């Protein structure tokens, strides 16, 4: 996940332009709500067959809530 004004990430230079501080805030919000993702935007996230549809649906809900909270904050 990259927080950037770019519409598309095409290369490493694009990635370097992302706002890592916003990612850190997003990561912290997810942790507080019981969702763990990799702590760096430069890591890959995986799901497995042990993640149920219910797990994925709850994770998506928490991610959307956290993104909305970030949208209401100022930087």
Short mmCIF file of C-alpha atoms in Angstrom, two decimals:
data_model
loop_
_atom_site.label_atom_id
_atom_site.label_comp_id
_atom_site.label_asym_id
_atom_site.label_seq_id
_atom_site.Cartn_x
_atom_site.Cartn_y
_atom_site.Cartn_z
CA UNK A 1 0.00 0.00 0.00
CA UNK A 2 1.35 3.38 -0.99
CA UNK A 3 -0.04 6.74 0.04
CA UNK A 4 0.75 9.06 -2.84
CA UNK A 5 -0.88 11.52 -5.18
CA UNK A 6 0.34 9.47 -8.15
CA UNK A 7 -2.40 7.58 -9.95
CA UNK A 8 -0.13 4.64 -10.66
CA UNK A 9 3.09 3.30 -9.16
CA UNK A 10 5.35 2.29 -12.02
CA UNK A 11 8.84 2.11 -10.55
CA UNK A 12 11.02 2.52 -7.49
CA UNK A 13 11.23 6.30 -7.89
CA UNK A 14 7.42 6.44 -7.68
CA UNK A 15 7.51 4.34 -4.52
CA UNK A 16 10.06 6.66 -2.92
CA UNK A 17 7.58 9.53 -3.37
CA UNK A 18 4.98 7.85 -1.18
CA UNK A 19 4.16 9.22 2.26
CA UNK A 20 5.65 6.69 4.65
CA UNK A 21 4.46 8.67 7.67
CA UNK A 22 0.83 8.22 6.57
CA UNK A 23 1.44 4.50 6.08
CA UNK A 24 2.80 4.34 9.64
CA UNK A 25 -0.35 6.00 10.99
CA UNK A 26 -2.50 3.59 8.97
CA UNK A 27 -0.51 0.63 10.29
CA UNK A 28 -0.93 1.84 13.88
CA UNK A 29 -4.69 2.25 13.44
CA UNK A 30 -4.97 -1.29 12.10
CA UNK A 31 -2.96 -2.72 14.98
CA UNK A 32 -5.18 -0.97 17.53
CA UNK A 33 -8.16 -2.67 15.86
CA UNK A 34 -6.55 -6.11 15.81
CA UNK A 35 -5.40 -6.25 12.19
CA UNK A 36 -1.74 -6.94 11.47
CA UNK A 37 -0.14 -6.05 8.16
CA UNK A 38 3.55 -5.81 7.38
CA UNK A 39 5.00 -2.75 9.16
CA UNK A 40 6.57 -1.31 6.00
CA UNK A 41 4.99 -0.26 2.72
CA UNK A 42 7.90 -2.00 0.98
CA UNK A 43 6.82 -5.47 2.14
CA UNK A 44 4.34 -7.81 0.50
CA UNK A 45 1.12 -8.89 2.19
CA UNK A 46 -0.20 -12.43 1.89
CA UNK A 47 -3.39 -14.22 2.77
CA UNK A 48 -3.65 -17.97 3.16
CA UNK A 49 -6.29 -20.67 3.14
CA UNK A 50 -6.46 -20.34 6.92
CA UNK A 51 -8.02 -16.88 6.48
CA UNK A 52 -11.77 -17.32 6.24
CA UNK A 53 -14.16 -15.14 4.30
CA UNK A 54 -15.27 -13.74 7.66
CA UNK A 55 -11.64 -12.82 8.49
CA UNK A 56 -11.18 -11.09 5.14
CA UNK A 57 -14.48 -9.24 5.40
CA UNK A 58 -13.61 -7.98 8.91
CA UNK A 59 -10.14 -6.95 7.77
CA UNK A 60 -11.60 -5.00 4.85
CA UNK A 61 -14.05 -3.28 7.20
CA UNK A 62 -11.25 -2.26 9.58
CA UNK A 63 -9.09 -1.04 6.70
CA UNK A 64 -11.91 1.10 5.31
CA UNK A 65 -12.62 2.56 8.77
CA UNK A 66 -8.95 3.36 9.24
CA UNK A 67 -8.67 4.99 5.82
CA UNK A 68 -11.71 7.15 6.60
CA UNK A 69 -10.12 8.20 9.89
CA UNK A 70 -6.92 9.13 8.06
CA UNK A 71 -8.94 11.13 5.55
CA UNK A 72 -10.31 13.24 8.42
CA UNK A 73 -6.85 14.02 9.80
CA UNK A 74 -4.63 16.81 8.57
CA UNK A 75 -0.96 16.48 7.68
#
